[in-house]
Short mmCIF file of C-alpha atoms in Angstrom, two decimals:
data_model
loop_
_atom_site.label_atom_id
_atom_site.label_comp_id
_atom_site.label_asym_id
_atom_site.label_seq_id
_atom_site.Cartn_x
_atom_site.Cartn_y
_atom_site.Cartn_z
CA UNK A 1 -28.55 1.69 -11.12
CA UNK A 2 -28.31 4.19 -14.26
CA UNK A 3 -24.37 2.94 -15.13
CA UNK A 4 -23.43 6.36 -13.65
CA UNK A 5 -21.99 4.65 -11.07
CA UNK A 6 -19.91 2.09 -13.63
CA UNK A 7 -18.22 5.05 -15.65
CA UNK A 8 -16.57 6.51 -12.26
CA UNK A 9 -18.96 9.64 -12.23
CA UNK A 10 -20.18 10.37 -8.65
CA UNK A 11 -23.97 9.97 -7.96
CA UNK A 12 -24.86 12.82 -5.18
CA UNK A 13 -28.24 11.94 -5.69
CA UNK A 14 -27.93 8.50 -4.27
CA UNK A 15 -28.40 10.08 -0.59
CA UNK A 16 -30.55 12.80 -1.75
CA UNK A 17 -32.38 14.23 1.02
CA UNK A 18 -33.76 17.10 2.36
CA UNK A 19 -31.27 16.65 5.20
CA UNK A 20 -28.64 14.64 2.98
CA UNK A 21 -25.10 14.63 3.32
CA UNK A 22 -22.84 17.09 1.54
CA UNK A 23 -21.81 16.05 -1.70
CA UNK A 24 -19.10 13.93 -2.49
CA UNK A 25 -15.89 15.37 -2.78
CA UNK A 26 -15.09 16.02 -6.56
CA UNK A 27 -11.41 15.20 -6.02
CA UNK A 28 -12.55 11.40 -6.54
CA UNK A 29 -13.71 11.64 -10.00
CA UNK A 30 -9.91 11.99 -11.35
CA UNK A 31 -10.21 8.16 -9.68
CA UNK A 32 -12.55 6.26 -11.48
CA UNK A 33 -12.03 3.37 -9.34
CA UNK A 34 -12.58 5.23 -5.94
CA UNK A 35 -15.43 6.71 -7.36
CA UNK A 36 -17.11 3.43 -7.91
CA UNK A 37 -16.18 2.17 -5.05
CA UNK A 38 -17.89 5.26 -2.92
CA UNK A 39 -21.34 4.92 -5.08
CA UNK A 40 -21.41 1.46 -4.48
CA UNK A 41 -21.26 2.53 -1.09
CA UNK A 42 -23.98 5.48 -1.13
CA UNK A 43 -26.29 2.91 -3.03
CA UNK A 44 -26.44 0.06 -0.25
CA UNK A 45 -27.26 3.21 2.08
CA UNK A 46 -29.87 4.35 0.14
CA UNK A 47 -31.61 0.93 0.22
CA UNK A 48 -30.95 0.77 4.41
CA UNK A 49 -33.76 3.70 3.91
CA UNK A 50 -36.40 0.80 3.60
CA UNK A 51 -35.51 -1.15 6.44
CA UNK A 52 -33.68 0.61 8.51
CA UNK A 53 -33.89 -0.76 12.58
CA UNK A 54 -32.45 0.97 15.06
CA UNK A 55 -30.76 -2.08 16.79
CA UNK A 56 -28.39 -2.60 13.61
CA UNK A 57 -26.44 0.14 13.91
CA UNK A 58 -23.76 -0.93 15.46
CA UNK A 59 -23.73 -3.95 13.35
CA UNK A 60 -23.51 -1.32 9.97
CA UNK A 61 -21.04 0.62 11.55
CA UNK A 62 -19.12 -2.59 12.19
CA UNK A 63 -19.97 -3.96 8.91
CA UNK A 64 -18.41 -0.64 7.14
CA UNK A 65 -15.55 -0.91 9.11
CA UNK A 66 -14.67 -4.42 7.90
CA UNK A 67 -15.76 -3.49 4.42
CA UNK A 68 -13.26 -0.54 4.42
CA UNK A 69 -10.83 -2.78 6.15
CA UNK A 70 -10.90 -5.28 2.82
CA UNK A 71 -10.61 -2.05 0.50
CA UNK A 72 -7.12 -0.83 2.07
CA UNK A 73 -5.79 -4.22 2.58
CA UNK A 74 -6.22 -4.50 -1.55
CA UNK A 75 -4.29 -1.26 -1.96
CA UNK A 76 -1.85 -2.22 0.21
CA UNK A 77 -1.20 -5.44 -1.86
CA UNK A 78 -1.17 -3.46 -4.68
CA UNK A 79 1.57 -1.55 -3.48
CA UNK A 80 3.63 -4.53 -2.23
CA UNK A 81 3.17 -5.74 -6.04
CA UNK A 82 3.96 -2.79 -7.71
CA UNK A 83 7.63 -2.69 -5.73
CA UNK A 84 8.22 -5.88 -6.84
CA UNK A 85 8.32 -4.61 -10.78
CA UNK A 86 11.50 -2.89 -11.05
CA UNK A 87 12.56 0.90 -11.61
CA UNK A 88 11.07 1.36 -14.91
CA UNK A 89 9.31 4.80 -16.19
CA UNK A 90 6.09 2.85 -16.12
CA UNK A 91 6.60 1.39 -12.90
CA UNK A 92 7.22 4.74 -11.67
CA UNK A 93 4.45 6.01 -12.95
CA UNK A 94 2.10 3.43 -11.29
CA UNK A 95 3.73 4.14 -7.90
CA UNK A 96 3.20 7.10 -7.90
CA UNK A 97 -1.05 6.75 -8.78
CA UNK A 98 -1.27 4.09 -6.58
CA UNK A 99 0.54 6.31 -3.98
CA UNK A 100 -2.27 9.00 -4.85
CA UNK A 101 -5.00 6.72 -4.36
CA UNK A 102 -4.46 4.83 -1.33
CA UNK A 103 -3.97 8.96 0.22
CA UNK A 104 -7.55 9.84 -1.75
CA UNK A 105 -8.93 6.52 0.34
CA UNK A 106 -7.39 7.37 3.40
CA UNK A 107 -8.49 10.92 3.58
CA UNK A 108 -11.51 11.39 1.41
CA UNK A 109 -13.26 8.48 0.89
CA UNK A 110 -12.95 6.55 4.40
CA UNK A 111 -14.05 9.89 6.71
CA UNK A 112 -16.82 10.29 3.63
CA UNK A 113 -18.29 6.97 3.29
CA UNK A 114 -18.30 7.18 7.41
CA UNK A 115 -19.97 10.71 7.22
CA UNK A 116 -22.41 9.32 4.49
CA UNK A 117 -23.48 6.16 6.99
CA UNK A 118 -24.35 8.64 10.37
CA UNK A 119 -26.70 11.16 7.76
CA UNK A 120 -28.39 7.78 6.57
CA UNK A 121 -28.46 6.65 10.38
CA UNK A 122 -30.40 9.85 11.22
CA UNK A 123 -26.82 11.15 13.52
CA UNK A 124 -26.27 14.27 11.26
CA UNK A 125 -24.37 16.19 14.01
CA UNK A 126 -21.99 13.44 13.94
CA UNK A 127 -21.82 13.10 10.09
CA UNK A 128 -21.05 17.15 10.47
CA UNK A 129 -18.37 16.36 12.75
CA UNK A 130 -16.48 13.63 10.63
CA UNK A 131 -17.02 15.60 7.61
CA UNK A 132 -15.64 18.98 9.21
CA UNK A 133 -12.76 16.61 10.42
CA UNK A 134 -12.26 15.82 7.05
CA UNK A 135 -12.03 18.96 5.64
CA UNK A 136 -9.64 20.47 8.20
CA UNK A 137 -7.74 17.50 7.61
CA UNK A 138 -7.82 18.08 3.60
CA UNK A 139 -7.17 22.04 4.04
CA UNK A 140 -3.88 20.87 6.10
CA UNK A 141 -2.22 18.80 4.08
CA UNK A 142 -2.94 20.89 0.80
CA UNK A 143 -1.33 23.37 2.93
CA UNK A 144 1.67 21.28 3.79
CA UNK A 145 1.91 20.05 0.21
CA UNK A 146 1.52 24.35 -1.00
CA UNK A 147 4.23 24.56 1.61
CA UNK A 148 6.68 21.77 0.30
CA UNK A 149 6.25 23.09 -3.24
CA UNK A 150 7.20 26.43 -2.34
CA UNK A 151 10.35 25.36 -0.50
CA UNK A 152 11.24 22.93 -3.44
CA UNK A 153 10.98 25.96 -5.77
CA UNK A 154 12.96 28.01 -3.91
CA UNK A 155 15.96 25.92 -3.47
CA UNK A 156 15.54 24.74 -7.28
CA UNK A 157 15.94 28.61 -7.68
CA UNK A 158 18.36 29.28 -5.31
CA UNK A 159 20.67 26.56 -6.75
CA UNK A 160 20.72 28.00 -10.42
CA UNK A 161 21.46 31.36 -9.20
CA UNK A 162 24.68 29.86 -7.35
CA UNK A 163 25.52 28.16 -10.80
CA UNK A 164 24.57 31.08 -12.99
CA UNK A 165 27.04 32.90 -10.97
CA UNK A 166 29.70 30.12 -11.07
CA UNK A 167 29.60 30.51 -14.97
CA UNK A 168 29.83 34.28 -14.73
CA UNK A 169 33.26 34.28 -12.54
CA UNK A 170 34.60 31.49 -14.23
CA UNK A 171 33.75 33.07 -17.67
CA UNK A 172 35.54 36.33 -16.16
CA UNK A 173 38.63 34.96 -15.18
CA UNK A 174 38.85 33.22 -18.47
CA UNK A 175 38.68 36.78 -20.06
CA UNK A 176 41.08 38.38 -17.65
CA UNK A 177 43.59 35.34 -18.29
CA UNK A 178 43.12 35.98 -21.82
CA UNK A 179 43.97 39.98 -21.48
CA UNK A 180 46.82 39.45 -19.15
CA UNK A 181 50.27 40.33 -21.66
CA UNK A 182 52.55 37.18 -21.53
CA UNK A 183 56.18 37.90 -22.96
CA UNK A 184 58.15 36.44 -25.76
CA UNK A 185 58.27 32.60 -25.73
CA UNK A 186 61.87 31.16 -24.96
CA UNK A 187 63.26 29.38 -27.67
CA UNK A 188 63.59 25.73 -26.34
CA UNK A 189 67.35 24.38 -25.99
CA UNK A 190 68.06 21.71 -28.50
CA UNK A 191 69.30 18.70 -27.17
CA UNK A 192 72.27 17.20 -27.81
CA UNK A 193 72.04 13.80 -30.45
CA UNK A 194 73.65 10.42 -29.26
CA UNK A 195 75.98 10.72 -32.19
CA UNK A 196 77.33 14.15 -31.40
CA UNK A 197 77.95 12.93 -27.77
CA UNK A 198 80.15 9.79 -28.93
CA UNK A 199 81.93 12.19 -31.52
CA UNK A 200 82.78 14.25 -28.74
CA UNK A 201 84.22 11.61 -26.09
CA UNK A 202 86.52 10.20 -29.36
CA UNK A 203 87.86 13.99 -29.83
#
């Protein structure tokens, strides 16, 4: 290993071949962990090169299975830990990367790691075929998310127009009120003391 693999970097070259794999997707080198996680992967592939039978597999396939199994059940602990820690901005904050990367594992690494095992297995069409799958996938939900955004925006803009023009009436009326003419104030009626009543009744 040349430590790429330790500082999060992605290693294409670990399954380089004249009929290798497509790279890895770049998205998982904003995840350093991920990252790792998939060269550690592509590594143990690249040594299957040297011994590879084809009676095992099924046995790797079931092997990567469990192996990914192990990977989501940690992020899924890590997510029943981090709603455990409150509602602070911190908190928050991890939420929401741990949200990111169990979606990154989910939809990029799993199908890849999967894709990256049929090239090394010799099954390219079907490494094509989970890869494409992928992709589509990806290109979907960027969409939806594009999609989301948009709608978000809209309403965000939609509301301040409705209160921009809330001001702007309410501001008018104020100025109308203010140039309406309003006649001369009645004096107000002086009322009568306790003393002056009692005066009165003696009289």
């Amino acid at each position: 290993n040349d430590g790429t693999a330790a500082t999060g970097t992605l290693n294409s070259s670990t399954m380089s071949s004249t009929d290798g794999p497509p790279p890895p997707p770049r998205q998982l080198m904003a995840y350093p962990p991920m990252a790792r996680l998939l060269n550690a992967f592509l590594t143990g592939m690249n040594e299957l090169r040297r011994c590879l039978l084809p009676g095992v597999f099924k046995m790797l396939r079931d092997s990567m299975t469990t192996a990914l199994k192990k990977s989501a059940a940690i992020l899924k602990s890590n997510e029943r830990t981090l709603l455990n820690l409150g509602l602070s901005d911190d908190v928050k904050q991890l939420r929401k990367v741990d949200d990111e990367m169990r979606t990154i594992f989910h939809d990029v690494l799993e199908p890849y790691v999967r894709c990256a095992l049929e090239f090394a297995l010799g099954n390219h069409t079907q490494g094509w075929d989970i890869y494409n799958g992928m992709k589509m996938h990806a290109d979907a939900r960027a969409a939806a998310e594009a999609k989301a955004q948009a709608e978000k925006d809209a309403a965000v803009a939609k509301q301040e127009e409705e209160e921009e023009k809330e001001r702007a009436e309410a501001a008018h009326a104020l100025k109308q009120d203010g140039d309406t003419p309003h006649g001369p104030e009645t004096p107000p009626v002086a009322e009568q003391s306790e003393e002056f009543a009692t005066d009165a009744q003696v009289i």
